[in-house]
Short mmCIF file of C-alpha atoms in Angstrom, two decimals:
data_model
loop_
_atom_site.label_atom_id
_atom_site.label_comp_id
_atom_site.label_asym_id
_atom_site.label_seq_id
_atom_site.Cartn_x
_atom_site.Cartn_y
_atom_site.Cartn_z
CA MET A 1 121.57 42.13 113.00
CA THR A 2 120.95 46.23 112.13
CA ALA A 3 121.18 47.48 108.44
CA PRO A 4 124.25 48.88 107.80
CA THR A 5 124.61 52.03 106.94
CA LEU A 6 126.11 52.80 104.63
CA GLN A 7 128.69 54.05 105.96
CA ASP A 8 129.02 50.69 107.27
CA ALA A 9 128.70 48.99 103.79
CA LEU A 10 131.32 51.20 102.41
CA ASP A 11 133.35 50.16 104.54
CA GLN A 12 133.10 45.73 105.16
CA LEU A 13 132.75 46.57 100.43
CA LYS A 14 136.82 48.35 100.97
CA ALA A 15 137.79 45.81 103.31
CA PRO A 16 138.91 42.93 100.52
CA ALA A 17 140.33 45.99 98.36
CA GLU A 18 143.53 44.19 96.78
CA PRO A 19 146.63 47.01 96.29
CA GLY A 20 146.69 47.95 92.52
CA ARG A 21 143.70 45.70 91.51
CA ALA A 22 142.01 49.78 91.53
CA GLU A 23 144.21 51.31 88.39
CA GLN A 24 142.91 48.37 86.94
CA MET A 25 140.11 47.92 87.05
CA THR A 26 139.61 51.35 86.21
CA ALA A 27 141.18 51.19 82.91
CA TYR A 28 139.87 47.89 81.80
CA HIS A 29 136.30 48.93 83.04
CA LYS A 30 136.74 52.90 81.63
CA GLN A 31 135.73 53.87 84.58
CA ILE A 32 135.87 57.62 85.71
CA ARG A 33 134.18 56.62 89.06
CA ASP A 34 136.97 55.80 92.50
CA VAL A 35 136.58 51.64 92.12
CA LEU A 36 138.04 50.59 95.00
CA GLY A 37 139.72 47.55 93.85
CA VAL A 38 137.75 44.76 94.65
CA PRO A 39 137.43 41.11 93.07
CA ASN A 40 134.08 40.04 92.04
CA PRO A 41 133.57 36.80 94.75
CA ALA A 42 134.37 38.90 97.42
CA ILE A 43 130.94 41.47 97.11
CA ASN A 44 129.62 38.27 96.58
CA GLU A 45 129.74 36.78 100.01
CA LEU A 46 128.94 40.14 101.03
CA THR A 47 125.91 41.34 99.02
CA LYS A 48 124.67 36.49 100.08
CA SER A 49 125.72 37.90 103.97
CA TRP A 50 123.82 40.69 103.60
CA ARG A 51 120.44 39.10 101.63
CA GLN A 52 120.65 36.77 104.29
CA ALA A 53 120.46 39.35 107.03
CA LEU A 54 117.88 42.17 106.03
CA ASP A 55 114.55 42.09 105.00
CA VAL A 56 112.77 43.23 101.15
CA ALA A 57 112.17 46.58 102.24
CA GLU A 58 115.44 47.17 104.07
CA ARG A 59 117.69 45.62 100.93
CA ALA A 60 115.99 47.86 98.84
CA GLU A 61 117.24 50.64 100.30
CA LEU A 62 120.47 49.99 100.86
CA ALA A 63 121.13 48.90 98.01
CA ARG A 64 119.38 52.25 96.62
CA ALA A 65 122.30 53.87 99.41
CA LEU A 66 124.77 51.96 97.87
CA TRP A 67 124.06 53.05 94.42
CA ASP A 68 124.19 56.47 94.79
CA SER A 69 127.66 57.07 96.39
CA ASP A 70 128.79 55.83 92.22
CA ILE A 71 130.98 54.05 93.49
CA PHE A 72 131.43 50.86 90.89
CA GLU A 73 132.19 47.96 93.44
CA ALA A 74 129.62 49.80 95.68
CA ARG A 75 126.56 49.00 92.46
CA ILE A 76 127.63 46.36 91.61
CA ALA A 77 126.86 45.01 95.22
CA ALA A 78 123.20 47.38 94.65
CA GLY A 79 122.54 45.34 91.76
CA LYS A 80 123.70 41.50 93.17
CA LEU A 81 121.36 42.23 96.73
CA LEU A 82 118.71 42.87 94.05
CA THR A 83 119.41 39.57 92.96
CA GLN A 84 116.72 37.65 94.09
CA ALA A 85 114.09 35.34 92.50
CA ARG A 86 110.96 35.59 95.10
CA ILE A 87 110.54 38.51 96.38
CA LYS A 88 107.01 39.39 98.11
CA GLU A 89 105.61 42.70 97.06
CA ASP A 90 108.57 43.42 95.37
CA GLY A 91 106.65 46.80 93.26
CA ALA A 92 109.25 49.22 95.67
CA VAL A 93 112.32 46.91 93.86
CA TRP A 94 111.26 47.01 90.47
CA ASN A 95 110.87 50.79 90.17
CA LEU A 96 114.06 51.77 92.42
CA LEU A 97 115.57 49.40 89.73
CA GLN A 98 113.72 50.62 86.46
CA GLY A 99 114.60 53.57 87.84
CA TRP A 100 118.55 53.26 87.43
CA VAL A 101 118.27 52.36 83.49
CA PRO A 102 118.99 55.88 82.56
CA GLN A 103 121.87 55.75 84.20
CA PHE A 104 123.97 52.36 83.27
CA ASP A 105 127.17 54.35 81.96
CA SER A 106 129.37 50.80 82.67
CA TRP A 107 128.57 46.75 81.43
CA ALA A 108 129.52 44.74 84.40
CA ILE A 109 127.41 48.09 86.60
CA ALA A 110 123.93 47.37 83.65
CA ASP A 111 124.65 43.33 84.05
CA HIS A 112 124.45 42.56 87.13
CA ALA A 113 121.90 45.01 87.13
CA CYS A 114 120.58 43.88 84.80
CA SER A 115 120.18 39.82 86.90
CA ALA A 116 118.42 41.81 88.35
CA ILE A 117 116.29 43.61 86.88
CA SER A 118 115.46 39.64 85.16
CA LYS A 119 114.14 38.02 87.74
CA ARG A 120 111.46 40.97 88.21
CA LEU A 121 110.23 40.54 84.95
CA VAL A 122 110.21 36.52 85.05
CA ALA A 123 108.02 36.87 88.69
CA ALA A 124 105.80 39.38 86.26
CA PRO A 125 106.09 39.32 82.54
CA GLU A 126 104.07 41.67 82.07
CA ARG A 127 106.55 44.38 82.94
CA LEU A 128 107.76 43.36 80.31
CA ASP A 129 105.31 46.28 78.57
CA THR A 130 107.53 48.25 80.33
CA VAL A 131 110.79 46.89 79.27
CA ALA A 132 108.96 47.90 75.15
CA ASP A 133 109.89 51.80 75.30
CA TRP A 134 113.78 50.98 75.98
CA THR A 135 113.71 49.69 73.00
CA GLN A 136 112.92 52.98 71.54
CA SER A 137 115.05 55.29 74.13
CA GLU A 138 117.98 56.76 72.67
CA HIS A 139 120.65 56.12 75.59
CA MET A 140 122.26 53.33 74.41
CA TRP A 141 122.45 51.46 77.89
CA THR A 142 118.79 51.68 78.30
CA ARG A 143 118.38 49.58 74.34
CA ARG A 144 121.49 47.26 75.42
CA ALA A 145 119.14 46.63 79.01
CA ALA A 146 115.88 45.54 76.88
CA LEU A 147 117.94 42.56 75.95
CA VAL A 148 120.39 41.96 78.59
CA ALA A 149 117.20 41.63 80.77
CA THR A 150 115.84 40.00 78.69
CA LEU A 151 117.69 36.68 78.40
CA PRO A 152 115.48 34.39 80.49
CA TRP A 153 113.82 33.94 77.53
CA ALA A 154 116.65 32.73 75.77
CA LYS A 155 116.72 30.03 78.55
CA MET A 156 113.63 28.94 78.96
CA ASN A 157 112.96 24.97 77.65
CA ASN A 158 109.06 23.63 76.69
CA LEU A 159 107.87 27.37 76.57
CA LYS A 160 104.05 27.80 77.44
CA PRO A 161 102.37 29.22 75.15
CA ALA A 162 102.44 32.74 76.87
CA ASP A 163 106.80 32.37 77.45
CA GLN A 164 106.87 31.38 73.52
CA GLU A 165 104.87 34.70 72.10
CA ARG A 166 107.41 36.52 75.15
CA ARG A 167 110.43 35.14 73.03
CA GLU A 168 109.07 35.96 70.19
CA ARG A 169 108.03 39.57 71.29
CA ILE A 170 111.72 39.61 71.71
CA LEU A 171 113.63 38.51 68.95
CA GLY A 172 111.62 40.83 67.53
CA TRP A 173 113.48 43.57 69.25
CA ALA A 174 116.47 41.91 68.83
CA ALA A 175 116.19 42.07 65.34
CA SER A 176 114.95 45.74 65.19
CA TYR A 177 118.85 46.32 66.52
CA VAL A 178 119.93 44.99 63.31
CA PRO A 179 120.54 48.27 61.59
CA ASP A 180 122.35 49.16 64.75
CA ARG A 181 125.84 49.65 64.47
CA ASP A 182 127.69 50.14 68.26
CA TRP A 183 129.65 47.39 69.79
CA PHE A 184 127.14 46.69 72.80
CA ILE A 185 123.82 46.84 70.83
CA GLN A 186 125.49 44.25 68.16
CA LYS A 187 127.08 42.06 70.84
CA ALA A 188 122.86 42.48 72.58
CA VAL A 189 122.04 40.89 70.31
CA ALA A 190 124.47 38.23 69.43
CA TRP A 191 124.48 38.16 73.43
CA TRP A 192 120.77 36.27 73.30
CA LEU A 193 120.88 34.64 70.30
CA ARG A 194 124.04 32.20 70.66
CA ASP A 195 122.09 31.73 74.77
CA LEU A 196 118.74 31.07 72.22
CA SER A 197 120.45 28.53 70.39
CA LYS A 198 121.52 26.60 73.11
CA HIS A 199 118.13 25.43 73.65
CA ASP A 200 116.00 26.74 70.20
CA ALA A 201 118.55 26.01 67.75
CA ASP A 202 116.36 25.67 64.80
CA ARG A 203 114.57 29.79 65.70
CA THR A 204 118.19 30.66 65.89
CA ARG A 205 119.24 29.16 62.42
CA ALA A 206 115.41 30.73 61.06
CA PHE A 207 116.50 34.85 63.03
CA LEU A 208 120.09 34.77 61.35
CA ALA A 209 119.23 33.55 57.82
CA GLU A 210 115.93 36.36 57.86
CA HIS A 211 118.70 38.88 59.56
CA GLY A 212 122.56 37.64 59.79
CA ASP A 213 123.67 38.96 56.18
CA ALA A 214 122.98 42.21 58.22
CA MET A 215 124.57 41.79 61.34
CA LYS A 216 128.26 42.92 61.58
CA GLY A 217 130.82 39.57 61.39
CA PHE A 218 131.58 39.33 65.15
CA ALA A 219 127.93 39.01 65.94
CA ARG A 220 126.72 36.77 63.16
CA LYS A 221 130.08 34.78 64.37
CA GLU A 222 129.14 34.70 68.41
CA ALA A 223 125.28 33.96 67.60
CA GLY A 224 126.21 30.55 66.02
CA LYS A 225 129.08 30.01 67.77
CA TYR A 226 127.47 26.56 69.64
CA LEU A 227 125.15 26.16 65.86
CA LYS A 228 126.63 22.56 64.51
CA ASP A 229 126.15 24.03 61.08
CA ALA A 230 126.70 27.67 61.56
#
């Protein structure tokens, strides 16, 4: 398969759009950019076919073009296109992904991009040093990305010492976010703790014992959702 041009890719992306869906998605996601009205399963199928047909360099170039189009579903597709655990010589992909972070302005777009970022972090955990800088950003979505992209460390079982240290480092970031009253930040802290509770309930309880009273009520409740004694 020849790598599709941006116009080819957009034509393929527009094909499964559903009448009336764009207006609903625009309102739900509070978008001011163009929205096509394409359901997520259709984007999944399309990006899966691209991943299978294109090499890493071609995928990165297409992802870059899709992102730069600033179309809602195209940005989501860009993230999905680069969500892959094993990528040899992934430096260019990592650079592309981290370059998107300051542009985040929508949870749906950010979450799909963060899924791709999380794969690159697990592949090269030393990149957490870069993510640490995100926690100090004035851009809320960048700060949020530091937790969303590191969710794999909340879900690990039988951690090796190095990953245990990384988990504690990230929990330190989460603790530093507790005074932040922004809903999305509180939600991200709660999300991380909720996932952690399925794998290390005691550590989640310890965090909540120390910081829970300072969290917003909805976040504290969400964090303890799967704790029997919450």
